[in-house]
Amino acid sequence: MPLNQAGGGPAERKFPNRSLVFAVCAACIGGTFQYGLNVSVINGPSQSVQTFIKHTWLERYQATIPGHTLTLLWSTIVSIFTLGGLLGGCIGGTLSVKLGRKGSLLANNGFALVAALLMGLSAPSGLFELLIVGRFLSGLNAGIALCVQPLYLGEIAPTALRGSVSIGTVVFITGGILTGQLLGLRELLGGEGLWPLLLATTGLPALLQLVSLPFCPESPRFLLMGRGDEAACEEALKRFNGLDHFEKEREDMESERILALGVQTLKPWELFRDRSLRWQLLTVFVLNSAQQLNGINAIYFYADSVFRQCGIAADKIPYATVGTGACECITALTCGLLIDRLGRRVLILGGYFLMSLCCVGFTLSLSYQDASPVLPYVSMACIFAFILSFGLGPGGVTNILNTELFTQTTRPAAYTISGAVGWLSFFTVGMVFPFIVAGLQQYSFLVFLVVCIGAGAYILFVVPETKGKTFLEIHQEFQMGEEKEKSGGETIASTAL
């Protein structure tokens, strides 16, 4: 088992240069920002879309649509996004090898533009089927982006700034969620009849990326180890690291390249055959499933009812919901400022610990909600505290660890696996969560309490600190843990004999 060690030496750089900042923004605006936007933007026009389906069905079949059919169509429009994401996550790693990290992100915008066109034309054409196809393509775009974009950010970032740069993934996810919530307000695009335009806004980030990302270099690691282009690699390193800092990054990269000589980029199924990667793979499964199953979706589910019990008028609840989105966005930014100072383990362990306390507090406050007029406000405080804890820890750190636990030849396949785990967990939550709530009511948070405690315990005993370490150093640390475990087993066996 890997040993936990304090990570890294002193940081050589404190701030990224302009080229690096521009590359992060260009990659994220058409990447994970799209994911966040499409997750939240569908909530606002739900009633308008269902009304459109009713009218279309009546005109097409001269009959009122049955209630269960309407529910099925709406559920399909919402949930097919996750199936598209699952497919995108499964092919994202392969695309990143074939087209490169930057090339995959640019090509991925095609799915977003077609999705925007289809959803924008659904109402004028009277075809609600276009919404289903458009949402599927949006999910496909999000799945590829969630796989390839963190890969690109992790590989262009200097070692000392890798946490701060990689946190851009989560910052732009939360920014996309907040943007979708704001656009869905009735003062903007949430008014009656504007919902096709609201759903079509997914094309704007794609256009922004198409005009900005071409000016950024490809991942230096991919240029060196994927294409063997040393000149382009060195030029990219100079752009991202500056003339004074690129030599050390080049040396670390060269060490990793030598280790990978003669080794082809592994496929996802080949990772499972390599016993030396079992703890890294198990960590991917635990962290990515826990990120979806830890109760964050349940918190948003309960938010509306808690806001109503606190006396917030129904027409004001969307603005309170925007507050939760802003809260998560602020914590993601805070995580970015702290992650290369405090380290990964402190933030993610602290996040899961605080989320566990919130689960207990939320369960108690919901159980005795009518006992005191103060308790609904306690529930509201638990909602915001839970979101803050998630954004500061699991929400911000998980994607960074996906990048750091693997080397160049295994990282694309690892992202394919982590994407599949994340999207399957997301889909499972969507399917199973309503039944958990119906059966357990407020006690459903005890289930999430177990998930938070279990994930925290796993991180405490298994996952090492990766702050300030190169990818090769992290890989070697896991290898040392594996060797110690083997030698321990052999010692026990020889003693028994």
Coordinates of C-alpha atoms in Angstrom, one line a residue:
M1 CA 0.0 0.0 0.0
P2 CA 1.4 3.4 -0.9
L3 CA 2.8 5.3 2.1
N4 CA 1.6 8.9 2.8
Q5 CA 4.4 11.3 2.6
A6 CA 4.7 15.1 2.8
G7 CA 5.1 16.3 -0.7
G8 CA 7.4 18.4 -2.7
G9 CA 10.1 21.0 -2.3
P10 CA 9.7 24.7 -2.5
A11 CA 7.8 26.1 -5.4
E12 CA 9.9 27.8 -8.0
R13 CA 7.1 29.8 -9.4
K14 CA 4.3 31.7 -7.6
F15 CA 2.3 33.0 -10.6
P16 CA 1.5 31.7 -14.1
N17 CA 2.6 33.8 -17.0
R18 CA 0.1 35.3 -19.5
S19 CA 0.5 32.6 -22.1
L20 CA -0.4 29.9 -19.5
V21 CA -3.4 31.9 -18.2
F22 CA -4.7 32.4 -21.7
A23 CA -4.3 28.7 -22.6
V24 CA -6.2 27.8 -19.4
C25 CA -9.1 30.1 -20.3
A26 CA -9.2 29.1 -23.9
A27 CA -9.3 25.4 -23.0
C28 CA -11.8 25.7 -20.3
I29 CA -14.3 28.1 -21.9
G30 CA -15.2 25.5 -24.6
G31 CA -14.5 22.6 -22.3
T32 CA -15.8 22.2 -18.7
F33 CA -17.6 25.5 -18.8
Q34 CA -19.9 23.8 -21.4
Y35 CA -20.5 20.9 -19.0
G36 CA -21.5 23.3 -16.2
L37 CA -23.7 25.4 -18.5
N38 CA -25.6 22.3 -19.8
V39 CA -26.1 20.8 -16.4
S40 CA -27.9 23.9 -15.0
V41 CA -29.4 25.6 -18.1
I42 CA -32.0 22.8 -18.6
N43 CA -33.6 23.5 -15.1
G44 CA -35.1 26.9 -15.8
P45 CA -37.2 26.2 -18.9
S46 CA -38.6 22.9 -17.7
Q47 CA -42.2 24.0 -17.7
S48 CA -41.9 25.8 -21.0
V49 CA -40.4 22.8 -22.7
Q50 CA -43.1 20.5 -21.4
T51 CA -45.7 23.0 -22.6
F52 CA -44.1 22.9 -26.0
I53 CA -44.2 19.1 -26.1
K54 CA -47.9 19.1 -25.1
H55 CA -48.8 21.6 -28.0
T56 CA -46.6 19.7 -30.5
W57 CA -48.2 16.4 -29.6
L58 CA -51.7 17.9 -29.8
E59 CA -51.0 19.3 -33.3
R60 CA -49.3 16.2 -34.5
Y61 CA -51.8 13.5 -33.2
Q62 CA -54.9 15.6 -32.5
A63 CA -54.9 14.1 -29.0
T64 CA -53.7 15.1 -25.5
I65 CA -50.4 13.6 -24.6
P66 CA -50.7 11.1 -21.8
G67 CA -49.1 12.2 -18.5
H68 CA -46.7 9.2 -18.3
T69 CA -45.5 9.9 -21.9
L70 CA -44.8 13.5 -21.1
T71 CA -42.8 12.5 -18.1
L72 CA -40.9 9.9 -20.1
L73 CA -40.0 12.5 -22.9
W74 CA -38.9 15.1 -20.4
S75 CA -36.9 12.6 -18.4
T76 CA -35.2 11.5 -21.6
I77 CA -34.3 15.0 -22.6
V78 CA -32.7 15.6 -19.2
S79 CA -31.0 12.2 -18.7
I80 CA -29.8 11.5 -22.2
F81 CA -27.1 14.1 -21.5
T82 CA -25.4 11.7 -19.1
L83 CA -25.5 8.9 -21.7
G84 CA -23.8 11.2 -24.2
G85 CA -21.3 12.1 -21.5
L86 CA -20.6 8.5 -20.9
L87 CA -19.8 7.8 -24.6
G88 CA -17.7 11.0 -24.8
G89 CA -15.7 10.0 -21.7
C90 CA -15.1 6.5 -23.2
I91 CA -13.7 7.9 -26.5
G92 CA -12.0 11.0 -25.1
G93 CA -8.8 9.3 -24.2
T94 CA -8.4 7.7 -27.7
L95 CA -9.1 11.1 -29.3
S96 CA -6.4 12.8 -27.2
V97 CA -3.9 10.2 -28.5
K98 CA -4.9 10.4 -32.1
L99 CA -5.6 14.2 -32.5
G100 CA -3.6 15.5 -29.6
R101 CA -5.0 17.3 -26.5
K102 CA -5.5 20.6 -28.3
G103 CA -6.7 19.0 -31.5
S104 CA -9.3 17.0 -29.6
L105 CA -10.7 20.1 -27.9
L106 CA -11.0 22.0 -31.1
A107 CA -12.7 19.1 -32.9
N108 CA -15.0 18.6 -30.0
N109 CA -16.6 22.0 -30.6
G110 CA -18.4 20.5 -33.6
F111 CA -20.7 18.5 -31.4
A112 CA -21.6 21.7 -29.3
L113 CA -22.4 23.7 -32.4
V114 CA -24.6 21.1 -34.0
A115 CA -26.3 20.6 -30.6
A116 CA -27.0 24.4 -30.3
L117 CA -28.4 24.4 -33.9
L118 CA -30.7 21.5 -33.2
M119 CA -32.1 22.7 -29.9
G120 CA -32.5 26.3 -31.3
L121 CA -34.5 24.9 -34.2
S122 CA -36.7 22.6 -32.2
A123 CA -39.5 25.1 -31.5
P124 CA -39.7 26.7 -35.0
S125 CA -39.7 23.2 -36.6
G126 CA -42.1 21.7 -34.1
L127 CA -39.8 18.7 -33.5
F128 CA -39.2 18.0 -29.8
E129 CA -37.1 15.1 -31.0
L130 CA -34.4 17.6 -31.9
L131 CA -34.1 18.4 -28.1
I132 CA -33.2 14.8 -27.4
V133 CA -30.6 14.6 -30.1
G134 CA -29.2 18.0 -29.1
R135 CA -28.9 17.1 -25.5
F136 CA -27.2 13.8 -26.4
L137 CA -24.6 15.7 -28.5
S138 CA -24.1 18.2 -25.7
G139 CA -23.4 15.3 -23.4
L140 CA -21.0 13.9 -25.9
N141 CA -19.2 17.2 -26.0
A142 CA -19.1 17.4 -22.2
G143 CA -17.8 13.9 -21.8
I144 CA -14.9 14.5 -24.2
A145 CA -14.1 17.8 -22.6
L146 CA -14.1 16.4 -19.1
C147 CA -11.6 13.8 -20.3
V148 CA -9.3 15.8 -22.5
Q149 CA -9.3 19.3 -21.0
P150 CA -7.9 18.3 -17.5
L151 CA -5.3 16.2 -19.4
Y152 CA -4.2 19.3 -21.3
L153 CA -4.1 21.5 -18.3
G154 CA -2.2 19.0 -16.2
E155 CA 0.4 18.6 -18.9
I156 CA 1.0 22.3 -19.8
A157 CA 1.3 23.4 -16.1
P158 CA 4.7 23.8 -14.4
T159 CA 5.1 21.3 -11.6
A160 CA 5.0 24.1 -8.9
L161 CA 1.7 25.5 -10.3
R162 CA 0.0 22.3 -11.4
G163 CA -2.6 22.4 -8.7
S164 CA -3.6 26.0 -9.3
V165 CA -3.7 25.5 -13.1
S166 CA -5.6 22.3 -13.0
I167 CA -8.2 23.8 -10.7
G168 CA -9.3 25.8 -13.7
T169 CA -11.4 22.7 -14.6
V170 CA -13.5 23.1 -11.6
V171 CA -13.6 26.9 -11.6
F172 CA -15.0 26.9 -15.1
I173 CA -17.5 24.1 -14.3
T174 CA -18.9 26.2 -11.4
G175 CA -18.8 29.3 -13.6
G176 CA -20.8 27.4 -16.2
I177 CA -23.4 26.3 -13.7
L178 CA -23.7 29.9 -12.4
T179 CA -24.0 31.3 -15.9
G180 CA -26.8 28.8 -16.7
Q181 CA -28.6 29.8 -13.5
L182 CA -28.3 33.5 -14.4
L183 CA -29.4 33.1 -18.0
G184 CA -32.4 31.1 -16.8
L185 CA -33.8 34.0 -14.8
R186 CA -36.9 35.5 -16.3
E187 CA -35.2 38.9 -16.7
L188 CA -32.7 37.4 -19.1
L189 CA -33.6 34.3 -21.2
G190 CA -36.0 32.6 -18.8
G191 CA -39.0 34.3 -20.1
E192 CA -41.8 32.5 -22.0
G193 CA -40.8 31.8 -25.6
L194 CA -37.1 32.4 -25.2
W195 CA -36.1 28.9 -24.1
P196 CA -34.9 27.7 -27.6
L197 CA -32.4 30.6 -27.5
L198 CA -31.5 29.7 -23.9
L199 CA -30.6 26.2 -24.8
A200 CA -28.8 27.3 -28.0
T201 CA -26.3 29.4 -25.9
T202 CA -24.2 26.2 -25.7
G203 CA -22.8 27.3 -29.1
L204 CA -21.3 30.5 -27.8
P205 CA -18.5 29.0 -25.7
A206 CA -17.7 26.7 -28.6
L207 CA -17.2 29.7 -30.9
L208 CA -15.0 31.4 -28.3
Q209 CA -12.7 28.4 -28.0
L210 CA -12.5 28.0 -31.8
V211 CA -11.2 31.6 -32.1
S212 CA -8.8 31.5 -29.1
L213 CA -7.3 28.0 -28.6
P214 CA -5.6 27.9 -32.0
F215 CA -3.2 30.5 -30.7
C216 CA -2.1 28.3 -27.8
P217 CA 0.6 25.5 -28.1
E218 CA -0.1 21.8 -27.9
S219 CA 0.8 20.0 -24.7
P220 CA 4.6 19.9 -24.5
R221 CA 4.5 16.3 -23.2
F222 CA 2.4 15.1 -26.1
L223 CA 4.7 16.9 -28.5
L224 CA 7.7 15.1 -27.1
M225 CA 6.4 11.7 -26.2
G226 CA 3.5 11.4 -28.6
R227 CA 4.9 13.0 -31.7
G228 CA 8.6 13.1 -31.0
D229 CA 8.8 16.8 -32.0
E230 CA 11.5 18.1 -29.7
A231 CA 11.7 21.6 -31.3
A232 CA 7.9 22.2 -30.9
C233 CA 8.1 20.8 -27.3
E234 CA 10.8 23.2 -26.3
E235 CA 9.0 26.1 -27.9
A236 CA 5.8 25.2 -26.0
L237 CA 7.7 24.9 -22.7
K238 CA 9.2 28.3 -23.2
R239 CA 5.7 29.8 -23.8
F240 CA 4.2 28.1 -20.8
N241 CA 7.1 28.3 -18.3
G242 CA 9.1 31.3 -19.5
L243 CA 12.8 31.4 -20.5
D244 CA 14.0 31.3 -16.9
H245 CA 12.1 28.2 -15.8
F246 CA 11.6 25.8 -18.8
E247 CA 14.9 23.9 -18.4
K248 CA 13.9 22.1 -15.1
E249 CA 10.6 21.1 -16.7
R250 CA 12.4 19.8 -19.7
E251 CA 14.7 17.7 -17.6
D252 CA 11.8 16.1 -15.7
M253 CA 10.0 15.5 -18.9
E254 CA 13.1 13.8 -20.4
S255 CA 13.4 11.5 -17.4
E256 CA 9.8 10.4 -17.9
R257 CA 10.4 10.0 -21.7
I258 CA 13.4 7.7 -21.1
L259 CA 11.3 5.6 -18.7
A260 CA 8.6 5.3 -21.4
L261 CA 10.9 4.3 -24.2
G262 CA 9.6 1.3 -26.1
V263 CA 6.2 1.5 -24.2
Q264 CA 3.1 2.2 -26.2
T265 CA 0.3 4.3 -24.8
L266 CA -1.9 1.8 -22.9
K267 CA -5.5 1.1 -23.6
P268 CA -8.0 1.2 -20.7
W269 CA -8.3 -2.5 -20.5
E270 CA -4.6 -2.9 -20.4
L271 CA -4.4 -0.8 -17.2
F272 CA -6.4 -3.5 -15.4
R273 CA -3.8 -6.1 -16.3
D274 CA -0.9 -4.1 -14.8
R275 CA -0.8 -4.9 -11.1
S276 CA 1.6 -2.0 -10.5
L277 CA -1.3 0.3 -11.2
R278 CA -3.9 -1.3 -9.0
W279 CA -3.8 1.3 -6.2
Q280 CA -3.9 4.2 -8.7
L281 CA -6.9 2.6 -10.5
L282 CA -8.7 1.9 -7.2
T283 CA -8.1 5.5 -6.2
V284 CA -9.7 6.7 -9.4
F285 CA -12.7 4.5 -8.8
V286 CA -13.1 5.6 -5.2
L287 CA -12.6 9.4 -5.7
N288 CA -14.7 9.7 -8.9
S289 CA -17.6 7.7 -7.7
A290 CA -17.6 9.4 -4.3
Q291 CA -17.6 12.8 -6.1
Q292 CA -21.0 12.0 -7.5
L293 CA -22.4 9.9 -4.6
N294 CA -21.4 12.1 -1.7
G295 CA -24.8 14.0 -1.5
I296 CA -24.1 17.2 -3.5
N297 CA -27.0 16.4 -5.8
A298 CA -29.2 15.7 -2.9
I299 CA -28.4 19.1 -1.4
Y300 CA -29.6 20.8 -4.5
F301 CA -32.7 18.6 -4.6
Y302 CA -33.7 19.7 -1.1
A303 CA -32.7 23.3 -1.5
D304 CA -36.0 24.6 -3.0
S305 CA -38.1 23.1 -0.2
V306 CA -35.8 24.4 2.5
F307 CA -35.8 27.9 1.0
R308 CA -39.7 27.8 1.0
Q309 CA -39.7 26.8 4.7
C310 CA -37.4 29.7 5.4
G311 CA -40.1 32.0 4.1
I312 CA -38.6 32.8 0.7
A313 CA -41.3 33.5 -1.8
A314 CA -41.6 31.0 -4.7
D315 CA -40.7 33.6 -7.3
K316 CA -37.6 34.5 -5.4
I317 CA -36.2 30.9 -5.0
P318 CA -34.4 31.0 -8.4
Y319 CA -32.4 33.9 -7.0
A320 CA -31.5 31.9 -3.9
T321 CA -30.5 29.1 -6.2
V322 CA -28.2 31.4 -8.0
G323 CA -26.6 32.1 -4.6
T324 CA -25.7 28.4 -4.2
G325 CA -24.1 28.5 -7.6
A326 CA -22.1 31.6 -6.7
C327 CA -21.1 30.0 -3.4
E328 CA -19.6 27.0 -5.2
C329 CA -17.9 29.2 -7.7
I330 CA -16.2 31.2 -5.0
T331 CA -15.0 28.1 -3.1
A332 CA -13.5 26.7 -6.4
L333 CA -11.5 29.9 -6.8
T334 CA -10.5 29.7 -3.1
C335 CA -9.3 26.1 -3.6
G336 CA -7.2 27.3 -6.6
L337 CA -5.5 29.8 -4.3
L338 CA -4.8 27.3 -1.5
I339 CA -4.1 24.0 -3.3
D340 CA -0.4 24.6 -4.0
R341 CA 0.2 26.0 -0.5
L342 CA -1.8 23.5 1.7
G343 CA -1.6 20.5 -0.6
R344 CA -4.2 18.1 -2.0
R345 CA -4.7 15.9 1.1
V346 CA -5.5 18.7 3.5
L347 CA -8.2 20.1 1.3
I348 CA -9.9 16.9 0.2
L349 CA -9.7 15.3 3.7
G350 CA -11.0 18.5 5.3
G351 CA -13.7 18.8 2.7
Y352 CA -15.1 15.2 3.3
F353 CA -14.8 15.8 7.1
L354 CA -16.9 19.0 6.9
M355 CA -19.4 17.4 4.5
S356 CA -19.8 14.5 7.0
L357 CA -20.7 17.1 9.8
C358 CA -23.1 18.8 7.4
C359 CA -24.9 15.5 6.7
V360 CA -25.4 14.9 10.4
G361 CA -26.6 18.5 10.9
F362 CA -28.9 18.4 7.9
T363 CA -30.5 15.1 9.0
L364 CA -31.2 16.5 12.5
S365 CA -32.6 19.8 11.3
L366 CA -34.9 18.2 8.7
S367 CA -36.1 15.7 11.3
Y368 CA -37.1 18.4 13.7
Q369 CA -38.0 21.1 11.1
D370 CA -41.3 22.0 12.7
A371 CA -40.0 22.1 16.3
S372 CA -38.7 25.6 16.0
P373 CA -38.8 28.4 13.5
V374 CA -35.0 28.6 13.7
L375 CA -34.4 25.1 12.3
P376 CA -35.2 25.9 8.7
Y377 CA -32.4 28.5 8.8
V378 CA -30.1 25.8 10.3
S379 CA -31.0 23.7 7.3
M380 CA -30.2 26.6 4.9
A381 CA -26.9 27.1 6.7
C382 CA -26.1 23.3 6.2
I383 CA -26.9 23.7 2.5
F384 CA -24.4 26.5 2.0
A385 CA -21.8 24.8 4.3
F386 CA -22.1 21.5 2.4
I387 CA -21.6 23.3 -0.9
L388 CA -18.6 25.3 0.5
S389 CA -17.0 22.1 1.8
F390 CA -17.5 20.2 -1.5
G391 CA -16.1 23.0 -3.6
L392 CA -13.1 23.5 -1.4
G393 CA -12.2 19.8 -1.2
P394 CA -13.7 17.0 -3.3
G395 CA -15.0 19.2 -6.1
G396 CA -11.7 20.9 -6.6
V397 CA -9.1 18.2 -5.9
T398 CA -10.5 15.0 -7.5
N399 CA -9.8 16.0 -11.1
I400 CA -6.2 17.1 -10.2
L401 CA -5.4 13.7 -8.7
N402 CA -6.7 12.0 -11.8
T403 CA -4.0 13.8 -13.7
E404 CA -1.2 13.4 -11.1
L405 CA -1.4 9.7 -10.3
F406 CA -0.5 8.5 -13.8
T407 CA 2.4 8.9 -16.3
Q408 CA 2.3 9.8 -20.0
T409 CA 1.7 6.3 -21.3
T410 CA -1.2 5.6 -18.9
R411 CA -2.8 8.9 -18.4
P412 CA -5.2 9.0 -21.4
A413 CA -6.5 5.5 -20.5
A414 CA -6.9 6.5 -16.9
Y415 CA -9.0 9.5 -17.9
T416 CA -11.2 7.3 -20.0
I417 CA -11.8 5.1 -16.9
S418 CA -12.3 8.0 -14.6
G419 CA -14.8 9.6 -17.1
A420 CA -16.7 6.3 -17.4
V421 CA -16.9 6.0 -13.6
G422 CA -17.9 9.6 -13.1
W423 CA -20.7 9.5 -15.7
L424 CA -22.0 6.1 -14.6
S425 CA -22.2 7.4 -11.0
F426 CA -23.9 10.6 -12.3
F427 CA -26.4 8.5 -14.2
T428 CA -26.9 6.2 -11.1
V429 CA -27.6 9.2 -8.9
G430 CA -30.2 10.4 -11.3
M431 CA -32.0 7.1 -11.5
V432 CA -31.7 5.9 -7.9
F433 CA -31.8 9.1 -5.8
P434 CA -35.6 9.8 -6.1
F435 CA -36.2 6.3 -4.7
I436 CA -33.7 6.8 -1.9
V437 CA -35.5 10.1 -0.9
A438 CA -38.9 8.5 -1.2
G439 CA -37.9 5.6 1.0
L440 CA -35.7 7.3 3.6
Q441 CA -36.8 10.9 3.4
Q442 CA -34.3 13.1 5.4
Y443 CA -32.5 10.0 6.6
S444 CA -31.1 9.6 3.1
F445 CA -28.3 11.8 4.2
L446 CA -27.0 9.0 6.5
V447 CA -26.2 7.1 3.2
F448 CA -24.2 10.1 2.0
L449 CA -22.5 10.3 5.5
V450 CA -21.2 6.8 5.0
V451 CA -19.9 7.7 1.5
C452 CA -18.1 10.8 2.8
I453 CA -16.5 8.9 5.8
G454 CA -15.5 6.0 3.6
A455 CA -13.9 8.3 1.0
G456 CA -12.1 10.3 3.6
A457 CA -10.7 7.1 5.3
Y458 CA -9.5 5.8 2.0
I459 CA -7.6 9.1 1.2
L460 CA -6.2 9.2 4.7
F461 CA -4.6 5.7 4.5
V462 CA -3.8 5.3 0.8
V463 CA -3.4 8.5 -1.2
P464 CA -0.1 10.2 -0.9
E465 CA 0.5 14.0 -1.0
T466 CA 1.3 15.0 -4.6
K467 CA 2.0 18.7 -4.1
G468 CA 5.2 19.8 -5.8
K469 CA 6.1 16.4 -7.1
T470 CA 6.7 15.4 -10.7
F471 CA 4.6 12.8 -12.4
L472 CA 7.5 10.4 -12.3
E473 CA 8.1 11.0 -8.6
I474 CA 4.5 10.2 -7.8
H475 CA 4.6 7.1 -9.9
Q476 CA 7.8 5.9 -8.1
E477 CA 6.2 6.5 -4.7
F478 CA 3.3 4.2 -5.6
Q479 CA 5.8 1.6 -6.9
M480 CA 7.7 1.8 -3.6
G481 CA 4.5 1.2 -1.7
E482 CA 3.7 -1.8 -4.0
E483 CA 7.2 -3.3 -3.4
K484 CA 6.9 -2.8 0.4
E485 CA 3.6 -4.5 0.4
K486 CA 5.0 -7.5 -1.6
S487 CA 8.1 -7.8 0.7
G488 CA 5.8 -7.7 3.7
G489 CA 3.7 -10.5 2.3
E490 CA 6.8 -12.6 1.5
T491 CA 8.1 -12.0 5.1
I492 CA 4.8 -13.2 6.6
A493 CA 4.8 -16.3 4.3
S494 CA 8.4 -17.2 5.2
T495 CA 7.7 -16.8 8.9
A496 CA 4.7 -19.1 8.6
L497 CA 6.8 -21.8 6.9

